[in-house]
Short mmCIF file of C-alpha atoms and ligand atoms in Angstrom, two decimals:
data_model
loop_
_atom_site.label_atom_id
_atom_site.label_comp_id
_atom_site.label_asym_id
_atom_site.label_seq_id
_atom_site.Cartn_x
_atom_site.Cartn_y
_atom_site.Cartn_z
CA MET Y 1 -33.49 -47.92 -24.98
CA SER Y 2 -32.56 -45.74 -22.00
CA GLU Y 3 -28.96 -45.83 -20.79
CA SER Y 4 -28.26 -47.47 -17.41
CA PRO Y 5 -27.53 -44.97 -14.61
CA GLY Y 6 -23.98 -43.80 -13.89
CA SER Y 7 -22.05 -44.20 -10.63
CA PRO Y 8 -24.31 -43.06 -7.78
CA ASN Y 9 -21.42 -41.46 -5.86
CA ILE Y 10 -19.94 -39.41 -8.72
CA ASP Y 11 -20.81 -36.01 -7.17
CA LYS Y 12 -19.19 -37.03 -3.89
CA ILE Y 13 -16.10 -38.20 -5.80
CA ARG Y 14 -15.80 -34.91 -7.70
CA SER Y 15 -16.32 -32.78 -4.63
CA GLN Y 16 -13.81 -34.76 -2.53
CA PHE Y 17 -11.08 -34.69 -5.17
CA HIS Y 18 -11.71 -31.02 -6.04
CA ARG Y 19 -11.19 -30.13 -2.41
CA GLN Y 20 -8.26 -32.49 -1.89
CA ALA Y 21 -6.46 -32.55 -5.26
CA ASP Y 22 -3.22 -31.00 -3.97
CA ALA Y 23 -3.16 -33.13 -0.82
CA TYR Y 24 -3.76 -36.28 -2.87
CA ILE Y 25 -0.85 -35.51 -5.20
CA ALA Y 26 1.40 -34.57 -2.25
CA GLN Y 27 1.04 -38.05 -0.70
CA PRO Y 28 4.31 -39.97 -1.18
CA SER Y 29 2.38 -43.10 -2.22
CA THR Y 30 0.73 -41.17 -5.10
CA HIS Y 31 3.85 -39.88 -6.80
CA ASN Y 32 6.54 -42.43 -5.79
CA ALA Y 33 8.40 -42.71 -9.13
CA THR Y 34 9.95 -46.11 -8.37
CA ALA Y 35 6.56 -47.62 -7.53
CA LEU Y 36 4.98 -46.13 -10.68
CA GLN Y 37 7.79 -47.52 -12.88
CA LYS Y 38 7.66 -50.93 -11.20
CA LEU Y 39 3.89 -51.13 -11.76
CA ALA Y 40 4.20 -50.11 -15.43
CA LEU Y 41 6.82 -52.84 -15.95
CA PHE Y 42 4.62 -55.38 -14.14
CA ALA Y 43 1.84 -54.57 -16.66
CA GLY Y 44 4.11 -55.91 -19.44
CA VAL Y 45 3.27 -53.04 -21.81
CA LYS Y 46 4.37 -53.47 -25.43
CA LYS Y 47 5.54 -50.69 -27.74
CA SER Y 48 2.61 -51.32 -30.13
CA ASP Y 49 -0.07 -51.28 -27.36
CA LEU Y 50 -3.12 -49.04 -27.09
CA VAL Y 51 -3.55 -48.51 -23.36
CA LEU Y 52 -6.47 -47.19 -21.30
CA ASP Y 53 -5.96 -46.07 -17.68
CA ILE Y 54 -9.33 -45.59 -15.96
CA ALA Y 55 -9.86 -43.39 -12.90
CA CYS Y 56 -6.46 -41.97 -13.83
CA GLY Y 57 -6.65 -38.98 -11.44
CA PRO Y 58 -3.70 -36.61 -12.08
CA GLY Y 59 -2.41 -39.13 -14.65
CA LEU Y 60 0.90 -40.04 -13.04
CA PHE Y 61 0.52 -43.70 -13.94
CA THR Y 62 -0.85 -42.86 -17.43
CA HIS Y 63 2.26 -40.73 -18.09
CA GLU Y 64 4.47 -43.66 -17.05
CA LEU Y 65 2.56 -46.06 -19.32
CA SER Y 66 2.85 -43.68 -22.27
CA TYR Y 67 6.66 -44.07 -22.32
CA LEU Y 68 6.21 -47.79 -23.00
CA CYS Y 69 3.26 -47.94 -25.43
CA ALA Y 70 1.97 -46.56 -28.75
CA GLN Y 71 -0.92 -44.52 -27.35
CA ALA Y 72 -2.19 -43.99 -23.79
CA THR Y 73 -5.63 -42.67 -22.80
CA GLY Y 74 -6.56 -41.59 -19.29
CA LEU Y 75 -10.19 -41.29 -18.17
CA ASP Y 76 -11.45 -39.73 -14.96
CA ALA Y 77 -14.53 -38.02 -13.51
CA THR Y 78 -12.65 -35.16 -11.83
CA ASP Y 79 -11.86 -32.27 -14.18
CA ILE Y 80 -9.22 -30.66 -11.95
CA PHE Y 81 -7.15 -33.86 -12.14
CA LEU Y 82 -7.57 -34.03 -15.91
CA GLU Y 83 -6.28 -30.46 -16.28
CA LEU Y 84 -3.23 -31.33 -14.17
CA ALA Y 85 -2.69 -34.56 -16.13
CA ARG Y 86 -2.81 -32.72 -19.47
CA SER Y 87 -0.50 -29.90 -18.44
CA ARG Y 88 2.07 -32.34 -16.99
CA ALA Y 89 1.93 -34.37 -20.23
CA GLN Y 90 2.69 -31.17 -22.13
CA GLU Y 91 5.62 -30.35 -19.85
CA LEU Y 92 6.96 -33.86 -20.40
CA GLN Y 93 6.35 -33.47 -24.17
CA LEU Y 94 4.35 -36.67 -24.34
CA GLY Y 95 2.76 -36.70 -27.80
CA ASN Y 96 0.98 -40.06 -27.47
CA ILE Y 97 -1.40 -39.37 -24.59
CA THR Y 98 -4.94 -38.01 -24.21
CA PHE Y 99 -7.11 -37.44 -21.16
CA GLU Y 100 -10.91 -37.60 -21.21
CA GLU Y 101 -13.68 -36.95 -18.72
CA GLY Y 102 -16.05 -39.84 -18.04
CA ASP Y 103 -17.58 -42.33 -15.64
CA VAL Y 104 -15.90 -45.75 -15.29
CA VAL Y 105 -19.25 -47.55 -15.56
CA HIS Y 106 -19.81 -46.15 -19.09
CA LEU Y 107 -16.47 -46.20 -20.90
CA PRO Y 108 -16.93 -44.23 -24.14
CA TYR Y 109 -14.97 -46.70 -26.28
CA PRO Y 110 -15.91 -49.55 -28.63
CA ASP Y 111 -15.68 -53.22 -27.68
CA ALA Y 112 -12.23 -54.87 -27.87
CA HIS Y 113 -10.37 -51.60 -28.50
CA PHE Y 114 -7.42 -51.63 -26.06
CA ASP Y 115 -4.51 -54.05 -25.62
CA LEU Y 116 -4.17 -53.14 -21.95
CA THR Y 117 -6.68 -51.56 -19.55
CA THR Y 118 -5.46 -50.43 -16.13
CA CYS Y 119 -6.81 -48.98 -12.91
CA ARG Y 120 -4.60 -47.88 -10.01
CA ALA Y 121 -5.74 -46.93 -6.51
CA ALA Y 122 -9.43 -46.50 -7.33
CA PHE Y 123 -11.43 -49.72 -6.89
CA HIS Y 124 -12.10 -48.78 -3.25
CA HIS Y 125 -14.13 -45.82 -4.59
CA PHE Y 126 -16.49 -47.93 -6.73
CA PRO Y 127 -19.95 -48.83 -5.36
CA ASP Y 128 -20.33 -51.57 -8.00
CA PRO Y 129 -16.83 -52.92 -8.80
CA LEU Y 130 -18.24 -55.78 -10.90
CA ARG Y 131 -19.83 -53.28 -13.27
CA VAL Y 132 -16.49 -51.52 -13.63
CA ILE Y 133 -14.49 -54.66 -14.32
CA VAL Y 134 -17.08 -55.88 -16.83
CA GLU Y 135 -16.77 -52.53 -18.60
CA MET Y 136 -12.93 -52.71 -18.52
CA THR Y 137 -13.16 -56.23 -19.94
CA ARG Y 138 -15.54 -55.14 -22.70
CA VAL Y 139 -13.14 -52.49 -24.06
CA THR Y 140 -10.10 -54.84 -23.88
CA LYS Y 141 -9.15 -57.00 -26.88
CA PRO Y 142 -9.43 -60.79 -26.60
CA ARG Y 143 -6.07 -62.04 -25.21
CA GLY Y 144 -5.47 -58.48 -24.04
CA GLN Y 145 -4.53 -57.71 -20.44
CA LEU Y 146 -5.95 -55.84 -17.46
CA LEU Y 147 -4.05 -54.46 -14.50
CA ILE Y 148 -5.83 -53.68 -11.23
CA ALA Y 149 -3.79 -52.19 -8.40
CA ASP Y 150 -5.37 -51.10 -5.13
CA LEU Y 151 -5.49 -51.50 -1.38
CA LEU Y 152 -6.18 -55.07 -0.29
CA GLY Y 153 -8.80 -55.65 2.41
CA ASN Y 154 -8.32 -57.76 5.52
CA ALA Y 155 -9.57 -61.35 5.20
CA ASP Y 156 -11.00 -61.01 8.71
CA GLU Y 157 -14.48 -59.52 8.18
CA ASN Y 158 -14.62 -57.69 11.50
CA ALA Y 159 -11.22 -56.08 10.99
CA ALA Y 160 -12.26 -55.15 7.44
CA ILE Y 161 -15.43 -53.40 8.70
CA VAL Y 162 -13.44 -51.40 11.25
CA HIS Y 163 -10.76 -50.54 8.68
CA ASN Y 164 -13.30 -49.37 6.08
CA SER Y 165 -15.08 -47.27 8.69
CA ILE Y 166 -11.93 -45.25 9.45
CA GLU Y 167 -11.14 -44.85 5.74
CA THR Y 168 -14.65 -43.43 5.14
CA LEU Y 169 -14.33 -41.16 8.17
CA CYS Y 170 -11.15 -39.70 6.66
CA ASP Y 171 -12.39 -39.60 3.04
CA PRO Y 172 -16.18 -39.75 2.53
CA SER Y 173 -15.70 -40.86 -1.09
CA HIS Y 174 -14.19 -44.14 0.15
CA VAL Y 175 -16.59 -47.08 -0.40
CA HIS Y 176 -14.98 -50.46 0.33
CA ILE Y 177 -11.56 -52.11 0.08
CA LEU Y 178 -11.89 -55.47 -1.64
CA SER Y 179 -10.30 -58.50 0.00
CA GLN Y 180 -8.34 -61.16 -1.90
CA GLN Y 181 -11.47 -63.31 -1.98
CA GLU Y 182 -13.64 -60.45 -3.25
CA PHE Y 183 -11.15 -59.59 -6.01
CA GLU Y 184 -10.94 -63.24 -7.08
CA THR Y 185 -14.75 -63.53 -7.25
CA LEU Y 186 -14.87 -60.38 -9.36
CA TYR Y 187 -12.33 -61.76 -11.84
CA LEU Y 188 -14.18 -65.07 -12.06
CA ASP Y 189 -17.51 -63.30 -12.67
CA ALA Y 190 -15.94 -61.14 -15.40
CA GLY Y 191 -14.40 -64.21 -17.09
CA LEU Y 192 -10.82 -63.09 -16.47
CA THR Y 193 -7.78 -65.25 -15.72
CA LEU Y 194 -5.24 -64.14 -13.15
CA LEU Y 195 -1.71 -64.26 -14.58
CA GLN Y 196 0.33 -62.72 -11.76
CA GLN Y 197 -0.08 -60.88 -8.48
CA ILE Y 198 2.24 -58.82 -6.32
CA THR Y 199 1.28 -57.87 -2.78
CA GLY Y 200 3.09 -55.61 -0.36
CA PRO Y 201 2.74 -53.33 2.66
CA LEU Y 202 2.28 -49.57 2.41
CA THR Y 203 3.32 -47.69 5.55
CA GLN Y 204 1.34 -44.50 6.13
CA ASP Y 205 2.25 -41.62 8.37
CA LEU Y 206 -1.03 -40.87 10.18
CA GLU Y 207 -0.91 -37.06 9.78
CA THR Y 208 -0.06 -37.22 6.05
CA TRP Y 209 -2.86 -39.73 5.57
CA ILE Y 210 -5.34 -37.50 7.44
CA ASP Y 211 -4.26 -34.60 5.19
CA HIS Y 212 -5.09 -36.62 2.04
CA GLY Y 213 -8.71 -36.97 3.19
CA GLY Y 214 -8.97 -33.50 4.72
CA PRO Y 215 -11.68 -34.27 7.32
CA PRO Y 216 -12.95 -31.49 9.66
CA ALA Y 217 -10.86 -30.97 12.82
CA ASP Y 218 -13.27 -32.86 15.12
CA ILE Y 219 -13.29 -35.90 12.81
CA ALA Y 220 -9.49 -35.76 12.50
CA ASP Y 221 -9.29 -35.88 16.32
CA GLN Y 222 -11.69 -38.82 16.37
CA ILE Y 223 -9.43 -40.65 13.87
CA ARG Y 224 -6.32 -39.91 15.99
CA SER Y 225 -8.04 -41.19 19.09
CA ARG Y 226 -9.24 -44.43 17.44
CA MET Y 227 -5.79 -45.08 15.94
CA THR Y 228 -4.18 -44.46 19.35
CA GLY Y 229 -6.55 -47.07 20.83
CA TRP Y 230 -5.37 -49.56 18.21
CA LEU Y 231 -1.81 -49.37 19.59
CA GLU Y 232 -3.14 -51.77 22.25
CA ASN Y 233 -5.90 -53.56 20.37
CA ASP Y 234 -5.31 -53.99 16.63
CA ALA Y 235 -9.04 -53.98 15.80
CA ALA Y 236 -8.56 -52.85 12.19
CA GLY Y 237 -5.48 -55.00 11.50
CA LEU Y 238 -3.49 -51.87 10.65
CA LYS Y 239 -0.44 -52.57 12.87
CA VAL Y 240 -0.51 -49.04 14.33
CA ALA Y 241 2.87 -48.12 15.87
CA ARG Y 242 4.67 -45.09 17.26
CA GLN Y 243 7.46 -43.61 15.18
CA GLY Y 244 8.96 -40.88 17.38
CA GLU Y 245 6.14 -38.38 18.02
CA GLN Y 246 4.08 -39.75 15.13
CA LEU Y 247 1.73 -42.65 14.63
CA GLN Y 248 2.16 -44.87 11.62
CA PHE Y 249 0.07 -47.72 10.28
CA VAL Y 250 0.30 -50.30 7.52
CA GLN Y 251 -2.14 -50.86 4.66
CA GLN Y 252 -1.80 -53.83 2.30
CA THR Y 253 -1.71 -53.24 -1.45
CA SER Y 254 -1.93 -55.63 -4.34
CA ALA Y 255 -1.52 -55.52 -8.12
CA PHE Y 256 -3.25 -58.13 -10.30
CA LEU Y 257 -2.34 -58.80 -13.91
CA LEU Y 258 -5.22 -60.51 -15.72
CA THR Y 259 -6.01 -61.69 -19.18
CA LYS Y 260 -9.20 -61.78 -21.17
CA GLU Y 261 -9.63 -65.13 -22.91
CA ALA Y 262 -9.95 -65.18 -26.71
C1 SAM L 301 -7.34 -42.25 -5.34
S1 SAM L 301 -7.54 -41.52 -6.92
C2 SAM L 301 -6.45 -42.51 -7.93
C3 SAM L 301 -5.96 -41.74 -9.13
C4 SAM L 301 -4.91 -42.45 -10.00
N1 SAM L 301 -5.39 -43.69 -10.56
C5 SAM L 301 -3.62 -42.66 -9.28
O1 SAM L 301 -3.15 -43.80 -9.22
O2 SAM L 301 -3.05 -41.67 -8.77
C6 SAM L 301 -9.13 -42.14 -7.37
C7 SAM L 301 -9.62 -41.57 -8.68
O3 SAM L 301 -10.80 -42.26 -9.07
C8 SAM L 301 -11.61 -41.35 -9.76
N2 SAM L 301 -12.96 -41.92 -9.81
C9 SAM L 301 -13.67 -42.45 -8.78
N3 SAM L 301 -14.88 -42.88 -9.21
C10 SAM L 301 -14.92 -42.64 -10.55
C11 SAM L 301 -15.89 -42.88 -11.55
N4 SAM L 301 -17.06 -43.43 -11.25
N5 SAM L 301 -15.61 -42.53 -12.81
C12 SAM L 301 -14.41 -41.94 -13.11
N6 SAM L 301 -13.44 -41.69 -12.21
C13 SAM L 301 -13.70 -42.03 -10.93
C14 SAM L 301 -11.49 -40.06 -8.95
O4 SAM L 301 -11.89 -38.94 -9.69
C15 SAM L 301 -9.99 -40.08 -8.63
O5 SAM L 301 -9.26 -39.40 -9.61
#
């Protein structure tokens, strides 16, 4: 039997994150220690747990999880991030962590292997999020837990289209931010039960956010001009505002803690 195809955008993902690895890590929202600790606590990790963190990037969340569990594994498609994740784990002398290269639609683990499976800040990169959540569910033990944390899309479809278009302009590996309704449908389709959810705003400084995507200068100008227009007309629902000389805007984020029924 031939294996089903991998993620169609994997080359775009690798090339974007190779180019932008340093800028991604430099973003305050990526390395905010308080937010990472809060999310790890929200996941309710137990000392005996085997934990898998998919699309782990530079592994900052995987490192945090490893303090609380028996063994943590991070998986990602981008080798430069995996190298950074491994060398930071060595610096921190974390002996219970491994990082592996792979595609989230084909997790190289047996069924029902992990107590907790997590994914932070990556669902908006997945062309087929249902396939990913089904795969996360497969490798999680019955009564085990899943944690999904990501941007949360606007419930207003028009605002969501405009918002996604500017995200893709900035970072071509961006696919789609799921709304509350879309996340809930995904969980239902994967047979998961939602235990808890936390939602909150994430304020972005426009220039720092442009740097994380690293678009060419003409596209960066186009982004600045569209965002400036949204000071008057909030077409993307991003609450763009002036902060001194700078523009800022607000994304919504959410973390979902789910369980797989026995
Ligand atoms: C925005 S980064 C988030 C990294 C990390 N989870 C964090 O919280 O900092 C998105 C990550 O998803 C990874 N990714 C996207 N699509 C993937 C796929 N199909 N398979 C494996 N990793 C993928 C990218 O390589 C990148 O490291």
